[in-house]
mmCIF file with all atom_site columns, C-alpha atoms in Angstrom:
data_model
loop_
_atom_site.group_PDB
_atom_site.id
_atom_site.type_symbol
_atom_site.label_atom_id
_atom_site.label_alt_id
_atom_site.label_comp_id
_atom_site.label_asym_id
_atom_site.label_entity_id
_atom_site.label_seq_id
_atom_site.pdbx_PDB_ins_code
_atom_site.Cartn_x
_atom_site.Cartn_y
_atom_site.Cartn_z
_atom_site.occupancy
_atom_site.B_iso_or_equiv
_atom_site.pdbx_formal_charge
_atom_site.auth_seq_id
_atom_site.auth_comp_id
_atom_site.auth_asym_id
_atom_site.auth_atom_id
_atom_site.pdbx_PDB_model_num
ATOM 1   C CA . UNK I 1 1   ? -19.113 35.719  60.871  1.00 0.00 ? 1   UNK I CA 1
ATOM 2   C CA . UNK I 1 2   ? -19.363 33.322  57.906  1.00 0.00 ? 2   UNK I CA 1
ATOM 3   C CA . UNK I 1 3   ? -18.612 34.174  54.292  1.00 0.00 ? 3   UNK I CA 1
ATOM 4   C CA . UNK I 1 4   ? -21.503 32.981  52.107  1.00 0.00 ? 4   UNK I CA 1
ATOM 5   C CA . UNK I 1 5   ? -19.786 33.688  48.746  1.00 0.00 ? 5   UNK I CA 1
ATOM 6   C CA . UNK I 1 6   ? -19.133 30.806  46.317  1.00 0.00 ? 6   UNK I CA 1
ATOM 7   C CA . UNK I 1 7   ? -15.611 30.598  45.010  1.00 0.00 ? 7   UNK I CA 1
ATOM 8   C CA . UNK I 1 8   ? -14.050 28.472  42.306  1.00 0.00 ? 8   UNK I CA 1
ATOM 9   C CA . UNK I 1 9   ? -10.605 27.261  41.329  1.00 0.00 ? 9   UNK I CA 1
ATOM 10  C CA . UNK I 1 10  ? -9.500  25.615  38.112  1.00 0.00 ? 10  UNK I CA 1
ATOM 11  C CA . UNK I 1 11  ? -6.853  23.078  37.142  1.00 0.00 ? 11  UNK I CA 1
ATOM 12  C CA . UNK I 1 12  ? -5.525  22.528  33.657  1.00 0.00 ? 12  UNK I CA 1
ATOM 13  C CA . UNK I 1 13  ? -5.772  18.919  32.502  1.00 0.00 ? 13  UNK I CA 1
ATOM 14  C CA . UNK I 1 14  ? -3.506  17.976  29.614  1.00 0.00 ? 14  UNK I CA 1
ATOM 15  C CA . UNK I 1 15  ? -2.414  14.929  27.698  1.00 0.00 ? 15  UNK I CA 1
ATOM 16  C CA . UNK I 1 16  ? -0.152  14.887  24.645  1.00 0.00 ? 16  UNK I CA 1
ATOM 17  C CA . UNK I 1 17  ? -0.315  12.023  22.156  1.00 0.00 ? 17  UNK I CA 1
ATOM 18  C CA . UNK I 1 18  ? 2.554   11.936  19.689  1.00 0.00 ? 18  UNK I CA 1
ATOM 19  C CA . UNK I 1 19  ? 1.503   11.076  16.150  1.00 0.00 ? 19  UNK I CA 1
ATOM 20  C CA . UNK I 1 20  ? 3.147   7.984   14.674  1.00 0.00 ? 20  UNK I CA 1
ATOM 21  C CA . UNK I 1 21  ? 2.392   5.071   12.409  1.00 0.00 ? 21  UNK I CA 1
ATOM 22  C CA . UNK I 1 22  ? 4.028   1.784   11.430  1.00 0.00 ? 22  UNK I CA 1
ATOM 23  C CA . UNK I 1 23  ? 3.363   -0.170  8.275   1.00 0.00 ? 23  UNK I CA 1
ATOM 24  C CA . UNK I 1 24  ? 4.887   -2.777  5.998   1.00 0.00 ? 24  UNK I CA 1
ATOM 25  C CA . UNK I 1 25  ? 4.687   -3.960  2.406   1.00 0.00 ? 25  UNK I CA 1
ATOM 26  C CA . UNK I 1 26  ? 5.785   -7.221  0.738   1.00 0.00 ? 26  UNK I CA 1
ATOM 27  C CA . UNK I 1 27  ? 9.576   -7.384  0.712   1.00 0.00 ? 27  UNK I CA 1
ATOM 28  C CA . UNK I 1 28  ? 9.937   -9.514  -2.415  1.00 0.00 ? 28  UNK I CA 1
ATOM 29  C CA . UNK I 1 29  ? 7.653   -10.841 -5.111  1.00 0.00 ? 29  UNK I CA 1
ATOM 30  C CA . UNK I 1 30  ? 8.795   -13.664 -7.381  1.00 0.00 ? 30  UNK I CA 1
ATOM 31  C CA . UNK I 1 31  ? 6.692   -14.668 -10.366 1.00 0.00 ? 31  UNK I CA 1
ATOM 32  C CA . UNK I 1 32  ? 6.256   -18.339 -11.162 1.00 0.00 ? 32  UNK I CA 1
ATOM 33  C CA . UNK I 1 33  ? 4.249   -18.759 -14.346 1.00 0.00 ? 33  UNK I CA 1
ATOM 34  C CA . UNK I 1 34  ? 1.578   -16.026 -14.229 1.00 0.00 ? 34  UNK I CA 1
ATOM 35  C CA . UNK I 1 35  ? 0.829   -15.611 -10.512 1.00 0.00 ? 35  UNK I CA 1
ATOM 36  C CA . UNK I 1 36  ? 3.321   -14.184 -8.058  1.00 0.00 ? 36  UNK I CA 1
ATOM 37  C CA . UNK I 1 37  ? 4.490   -16.305 -5.192  1.00 0.00 ? 37  UNK I CA 1
ATOM 38  C CA . UNK I 1 38  ? 6.102   -14.689 -2.198  1.00 0.00 ? 38  UNK I CA 1
ATOM 39  C CA . UNK I 1 39  ? 9.234   -15.946 -0.534  1.00 0.00 ? 39  UNK I CA 1
ATOM 40  C CA . UNK I 1 40  ? 7.653   -16.751 2.809   1.00 0.00 ? 40  UNK I CA 1
ATOM 41  C CA . UNK I 1 41  ? 3.885   -17.255 3.052   1.00 0.00 ? 41  UNK I CA 1
ATOM 42  C CA . UNK I 1 42  ? 0.630   -15.727 1.904   1.00 0.00 ? 42  UNK I CA 1
ATOM 43  C CA . UNK I 1 43  ? 0.470   -13.460 4.957   1.00 0.00 ? 43  UNK I CA 1
ATOM 44  C CA . UNK I 1 44  ? 3.469   -11.512 3.640   1.00 0.00 ? 44  UNK I CA 1
ATOM 45  C CA . UNK I 1 45  ? 1.630   -10.566 0.439   1.00 0.00 ? 45  UNK I CA 1
ATOM 46  C CA . UNK I 1 46  ? -0.268  -7.839  2.281   1.00 0.00 ? 46  UNK I CA 1
ATOM 47  C CA . UNK I 1 47  ? 0.214   -4.206  3.043   1.00 0.00 ? 47  UNK I CA 1
ATOM 48  C CA . UNK I 1 48  ? -0.204  -3.929  6.801   1.00 0.00 ? 48  UNK I CA 1
ATOM 49  C CA . UNK I 1 49  ? -0.654  -1.010  9.146   1.00 0.00 ? 49  UNK I CA 1
ATOM 50  C CA . UNK I 1 50  ? 0.281   -2.227  12.615  1.00 0.00 ? 50  UNK I CA 1
ATOM 51  C CA . UNK I 1 51  ? 0.123   1.117   14.440  1.00 0.00 ? 51  UNK I CA 1
ATOM 52  C CA . UNK I 1 52  ? -1.920  4.144   13.421  1.00 0.00 ? 52  UNK I CA 1
ATOM 53  C CA . UNK I 1 53  ? -1.880  7.022   15.890  1.00 0.00 ? 53  UNK I CA 1
ATOM 54  C CA . UNK I 1 54  ? -2.603  10.052  13.732  1.00 0.00 ? 54  UNK I CA 1
ATOM 55  C CA . UNK I 1 55  ? -4.447  13.380  14.123  1.00 0.00 ? 55  UNK I CA 1
ATOM 56  C CA . UNK I 1 56  ? -8.216  13.593  13.908  1.00 0.00 ? 56  UNK I CA 1
ATOM 57  C CA . UNK I 1 57  ? -9.610  14.318  10.411  1.00 0.00 ? 57  UNK I CA 1
ATOM 58  C CA . UNK I 1 58  ? -6.570  12.661  8.810   1.00 0.00 ? 58  UNK I CA 1
ATOM 59  C CA . UNK I 1 59  ? -6.032  9.267   7.245   1.00 0.00 ? 59  UNK I CA 1
ATOM 60  C CA . UNK I 1 60  ? -2.941  7.238   6.486   1.00 0.00 ? 60  UNK I CA 1
ATOM 61  C CA . UNK I 1 61  ? -2.917  6.622   2.745   1.00 0.00 ? 61  UNK I CA 1
ATOM 62  C CA . UNK I 1 62  ? -0.649  4.041   1.122   1.00 0.00 ? 62  UNK I CA 1
ATOM 63  C CA . UNK I 1 63  ? -0.093  4.124   -2.641  1.00 0.00 ? 63  UNK I CA 1
ATOM 64  C CA . UNK I 1 64  ? 2.031   2.073   -5.037  1.00 0.00 ? 64  UNK I CA 1
ATOM 65  C CA . UNK I 1 65  ? 4.043   3.149   -8.055  1.00 0.00 ? 65  UNK I CA 1
ATOM 66  C CA . UNK I 1 66  ? 6.885   1.525   -9.975  1.00 0.00 ? 66  UNK I CA 1
ATOM 67  C CA . UNK I 1 67  ? 10.412  2.290   -11.114 1.00 0.00 ? 67  UNK I CA 1
ATOM 68  C CA . UNK I 1 68  ? 9.614   0.454   -14.363 1.00 0.00 ? 68  UNK I CA 1
ATOM 69  C CA . UNK I 1 69  ? 6.438   1.047   -16.346 1.00 0.00 ? 69  UNK I CA 1
ATOM 70  C CA . UNK I 1 70  ? 5.218   0.354   -19.866 1.00 0.00 ? 70  UNK I CA 1
ATOM 71  C CA . UNK I 1 71  ? 2.514   2.051   -21.901 1.00 0.00 ? 71  UNK I CA 1
ATOM 72  C CA . UNK I 1 72  ? -0.200  -0.293  -23.134 1.00 0.00 ? 72  UNK I CA 1
ATOM 73  C CA . UNK I 1 73  ? -3.201  1.065   -24.984 1.00 0.00 ? 73  UNK I CA 1
ATOM 74  C CA . UNK I 1 74  ? -2.534  4.570   -23.663 1.00 0.00 ? 74  UNK I CA 1
ATOM 75  C CA . UNK I 1 75  ? -2.436  3.364   -20.065 1.00 0.00 ? 75  UNK I CA 1
ATOM 76  C CA . UNK I 1 76  ? 0.691   3.227   -17.897 1.00 0.00 ? 76  UNK I CA 1
ATOM 77  C CA . UNK I 1 77  ? 1.142   -0.290  -16.506 1.00 0.00 ? 77  UNK I CA 1
ATOM 78  C CA . UNK I 1 78  ? 3.438   -1.864  -13.920 1.00 0.00 ? 78  UNK I CA 1
ATOM 79  C CA . UNK I 1 79  ? 6.331   -3.649  -15.644 1.00 0.00 ? 79  UNK I CA 1
ATOM 80  C CA . UNK I 1 80  ? 9.507   -5.619  -15.128 1.00 0.00 ? 80  UNK I CA 1
ATOM 81  C CA . UNK I 1 81  ? 12.310  -5.658  -17.689 1.00 0.00 ? 81  UNK I CA 1
ATOM 82  C CA . UNK I 1 82  ? 15.608  -7.233  -18.644 1.00 0.00 ? 82  UNK I CA 1
ATOM 83  C CA . UNK I 1 83  ? 18.922  -5.444  -19.139 1.00 0.00 ? 83  UNK I CA 1
ATOM 84  C CA . UNK I 1 84  ? 18.213  -5.781  -22.867 1.00 0.00 ? 84  UNK I CA 1
ATOM 85  C CA . UNK I 1 85  ? 14.933  -3.818  -22.492 1.00 0.00 ? 85  UNK I CA 1
ATOM 86  C CA . UNK I 1 86  ? 12.501  -6.708  -22.894 1.00 0.00 ? 86  UNK I CA 1
ATOM 87  C CA . UNK I 1 87  ? 9.383   -5.882  -20.836 1.00 0.00 ? 87  UNK I CA 1
ATOM 88  C CA . UNK I 1 88  ? 6.677   -7.923  -19.124 1.00 0.00 ? 88  UNK I CA 1
ATOM 89  C CA . UNK I 1 89  ? 3.601   -6.202  -17.719 1.00 0.00 ? 89  UNK I CA 1
ATOM 90  C CA . UNK I 1 90  ? 2.049   -7.135  -14.394 1.00 0.00 ? 90  UNK I CA 1
ATOM 91  C CA . UNK I 1 91  ? -1.035  -6.099  -12.460 1.00 0.00 ? 91  UNK I CA 1
ATOM 92  C CA . UNK I 1 92  ? -1.549  -5.636  -8.729  1.00 0.00 ? 92  UNK I CA 1
ATOM 93  C CA . UNK I 1 93  ? -5.009  -6.459  -7.430  1.00 0.00 ? 93  UNK I CA 1
ATOM 94  C CA . UNK I 1 94  ? -6.318  -5.974  -3.905  1.00 0.00 ? 94  UNK I CA 1
ATOM 95  C CA . UNK I 1 95  ? -9.108  -7.155  -1.668  1.00 0.00 ? 95  UNK I CA 1
ATOM 96  C CA . UNK I 1 96  ? -10.252 -10.555 -0.549  1.00 0.00 ? 96  UNK I CA 1
ATOM 97  C CA . UNK I 1 97  ? -11.456 -11.525 -4.041  1.00 0.00 ? 97  UNK I CA 1
ATOM 98  C CA . UNK I 1 98  ? -8.731  -9.597  -5.926  1.00 0.00 ? 98  UNK I CA 1
ATOM 99  C CA . UNK I 1 99  ? -11.292 -7.866  -8.143  1.00 0.00 ? 99  UNK I CA 1
ATOM 100 C CA . UNK I 1 100 ? -9.904  -4.361  -7.612  1.00 0.00 ? 100 UNK I CA 1
ATOM 101 C CA . UNK I 1 101 ? -6.897  -3.583  -9.839  1.00 0.00 ? 101 UNK I CA 1
ATOM 102 C CA . UNK I 1 102 ? -4.581  -0.818  -8.616  1.00 0.00 ? 102 UNK I CA 1
ATOM 103 C CA . UNK I 1 103 ? -3.357  1.700   -11.190 1.00 0.00 ? 103 UNK I CA 1
ATOM 104 C CA . UNK I 1 104 ? 0.259   2.884   -11.173 1.00 0.00 ? 104 UNK I CA 1
ATOM 105 C CA . UNK I 1 105 ? 0.331   5.537   -8.431  1.00 0.00 ? 105 UNK I CA 1
ATOM 106 C CA . UNK I 1 106 ? -3.013  4.296   -7.113  1.00 0.00 ? 106 UNK I CA 1
ATOM 107 C CA . UNK I 1 107 ? -4.206  3.753   -3.576  1.00 0.00 ? 107 UNK I CA 1
ATOM 108 C CA . UNK I 1 108 ? -3.537  0.407   -1.942  1.00 0.00 ? 108 UNK I CA 1
ATOM 109 C CA . UNK I 1 109 ? -5.359  1.311   1.254   1.00 0.00 ? 109 UNK I CA 1
ATOM 110 C CA . UNK I 1 110 ? -6.195  4.116   3.647   1.00 0.00 ? 110 UNK I CA 1
ATOM 111 C CA . UNK I 1 111 ? -6.735  3.967   7.393   1.00 0.00 ? 111 UNK I CA 1
ATOM 112 C CA . UNK I 1 112 ? -8.715  6.662   9.187   1.00 0.00 ? 112 UNK I CA 1
ATOM 113 C CA . UNK I 1 113 ? -7.612  8.160   12.485  1.00 0.00 ? 113 UNK I CA 1
ATOM 114 C CA . UNK I 1 114 ? -9.046  6.189   15.367  1.00 0.00 ? 114 UNK I CA 1
ATOM 115 C CA . UNK I 1 115 ? -8.458  2.831   13.667  1.00 0.00 ? 115 UNK I CA 1
ATOM 116 C CA . UNK I 1 116 ? -5.282  1.296   15.074  1.00 0.00 ? 116 UNK I CA 1
ATOM 117 C CA . UNK I 1 117 ? -4.488  -1.496  12.586  1.00 0.00 ? 117 UNK I CA 1
ATOM 118 C CA . UNK I 1 118 ? -5.571  -2.793  9.177   1.00 0.00 ? 118 UNK I CA 1
ATOM 119 C CA . UNK I 1 119 ? -4.290  -4.808  6.245   1.00 0.00 ? 119 UNK I CA 1
ATOM 120 C CA . UNK I 1 120 ? -5.032  -5.253  2.569   1.00 0.00 ? 120 UNK I CA 1
ATOM 121 C CA . UNK I 1 121 ? -4.280  -8.514  0.761   1.00 0.00 ? 121 UNK I CA 1
ATOM 122 C CA . UNK I 1 122 ? -2.517  -8.120  -2.586  1.00 0.00 ? 122 UNK I CA 1
ATOM 123 C CA . UNK I 1 123 ? -1.938  -10.410 -5.511  1.00 0.00 ? 123 UNK I CA 1
ATOM 124 C CA . UNK I 1 124 ? 0.516   -9.722  -8.331  1.00 0.00 ? 124 UNK I CA 1
ATOM 125 C CA . UNK I 1 125 ? -0.489  -11.089 -11.749 1.00 0.00 ? 125 UNK I CA 1
ATOM 126 C CA . UNK I 1 126 ? 1.895   -11.356 -14.678 1.00 0.00 ? 126 UNK I CA 1
ATOM 127 C CA . UNK I 1 127 ? 0.039   -10.557 -17.894 1.00 0.00 ? 127 UNK I CA 1
ATOM 128 C CA . UNK I 1 128 ? 1.420   -12.516 -20.797 1.00 0.00 ? 128 UNK I CA 1
ATOM 129 C CA . UNK I 1 129 ? 0.826   -11.438 -24.374 1.00 0.00 ? 129 UNK I CA 1
ATOM 130 C CA . UNK I 1 130 ? -1.030  -14.321 -25.983 1.00 0.00 ? 130 UNK I CA 1
ATOM 131 C CA . UNK I 1 131 ? -1.286  -12.816 -29.475 1.00 0.00 ? 131 UNK I CA 1
ATOM 132 C CA . UNK I 1 132 ? -0.404  -14.697 -32.639 1.00 0.00 ? 132 UNK I CA 1
ATOM 133 C CA . UNK I 1 133 ? 3.284   -15.591 -33.044 1.00 0.00 ? 133 UNK I CA 1
ATOM 134 C CA . UNK I 1 134 ? 4.235   -14.038 -29.668 1.00 0.00 ? 134 UNK I CA 1
ATOM 135 C CA . UNK I 1 135 ? 6.453   -15.693 -27.082 1.00 0.00 ? 135 UNK I CA 1
ATOM 136 C CA . UNK I 1 136 ? 8.200   -14.559 -23.948 1.00 0.00 ? 136 UNK I CA 1
ATOM 137 C CA . UNK I 1 137 ? 11.761  -13.420 -24.366 1.00 0.00 ? 137 UNK I CA 1
ATOM 138 C CA . UNK I 1 138 ? 14.289  -15.302 -22.241 1.00 0.00 ? 138 UNK I CA 1
ATOM 139 C CA . UNK I 1 139 ? 16.031  -13.266 -19.587 1.00 0.00 ? 139 UNK I CA 1
ATOM 140 C CA . UNK I 1 140 ? 16.050  -12.146 -15.996 1.00 0.00 ? 140 UNK I CA 1
ATOM 141 C CA . UNK I 1 141 ? 13.317  -9.576  -15.437 1.00 0.00 ? 141 UNK I CA 1
ATOM 142 C CA . UNK I 1 142 ? 13.252  -7.152  -12.532 1.00 0.00 ? 142 UNK I CA 1
ATOM 143 C CA . UNK I 1 143 ? 11.667  -3.937  -11.340 1.00 0.00 ? 143 UNK I CA 1
ATOM 144 C CA . UNK I 1 144 ? 10.663  -2.253  -8.105  1.00 0.00 ? 144 UNK I CA 1
ATOM 145 C CA . UNK I 1 145 ? 7.169   -1.621  -6.794  1.00 0.00 ? 145 UNK I CA 1
ATOM 146 C CA . UNK I 1 146 ? 7.413   1.478   -4.591  1.00 0.00 ? 146 UNK I CA 1
ATOM 147 C CA . UNK I 1 147 ? 4.928   1.752   -1.719  1.00 0.00 ? 147 UNK I CA 1
ATOM 148 C CA . UNK I 1 148 ? 4.476   5.211   -0.169  1.00 0.00 ? 148 UNK I CA 1
ATOM 149 C CA . UNK I 1 149 ? 2.646   6.157   3.044   1.00 0.00 ? 149 UNK I CA 1
ATOM 150 C CA . UNK I 1 150 ? 1.478   9.670   3.821   1.00 0.00 ? 150 UNK I CA 1
ATOM 151 C CA . UNK I 1 151 ? -1.055  11.488  5.957   1.00 0.00 ? 151 UNK I CA 1
ATOM 152 C CA . UNK I 1 152 ? -3.831  13.143  3.970   1.00 0.00 ? 152 UNK I CA 1
ATOM 153 C CA . UNK I 1 153 ? -7.072  14.886  4.854   1.00 0.00 ? 153 UNK I CA 1
ATOM 154 C CA . UNK I 1 154 ? -9.933  12.503  5.589   1.00 0.00 ? 154 UNK I CA 1
ATOM 155 C CA . UNK I 1 155 ? -12.890 13.063  3.316   1.00 0.00 ? 155 UNK I CA 1
#
């Protein structure tokens, strides 16, 4: 006698993907006149994400701040300074035409989950005060641009 009942069986199917990301920022910027030149080549003046395996509905956000800033017209600006507290202000602009200026603490780039790699070209511009009877003060100026990466909710 045959059994005409239908039976089923199930098998769990699983796969675990560990979240991780890799990125880089320019290692050194050296100003010559008013435009920054990098030590190596133009390709190093980018923020690059070379691996972006992150959870769905998240994005990798990279921002930039500075250890040295200067107020100008009520706005906090990126700055470099000497040991004698002489300051020079600089701007960081992004994009292929460098039209988009980044504020201190502002976003350099963000990469959504599902996009593996991306980069954003940067250019550092030294802003010289060209007012009447103003000159640069001699000295060795330095500061640190601090790039920070974090996962945030995608909007």
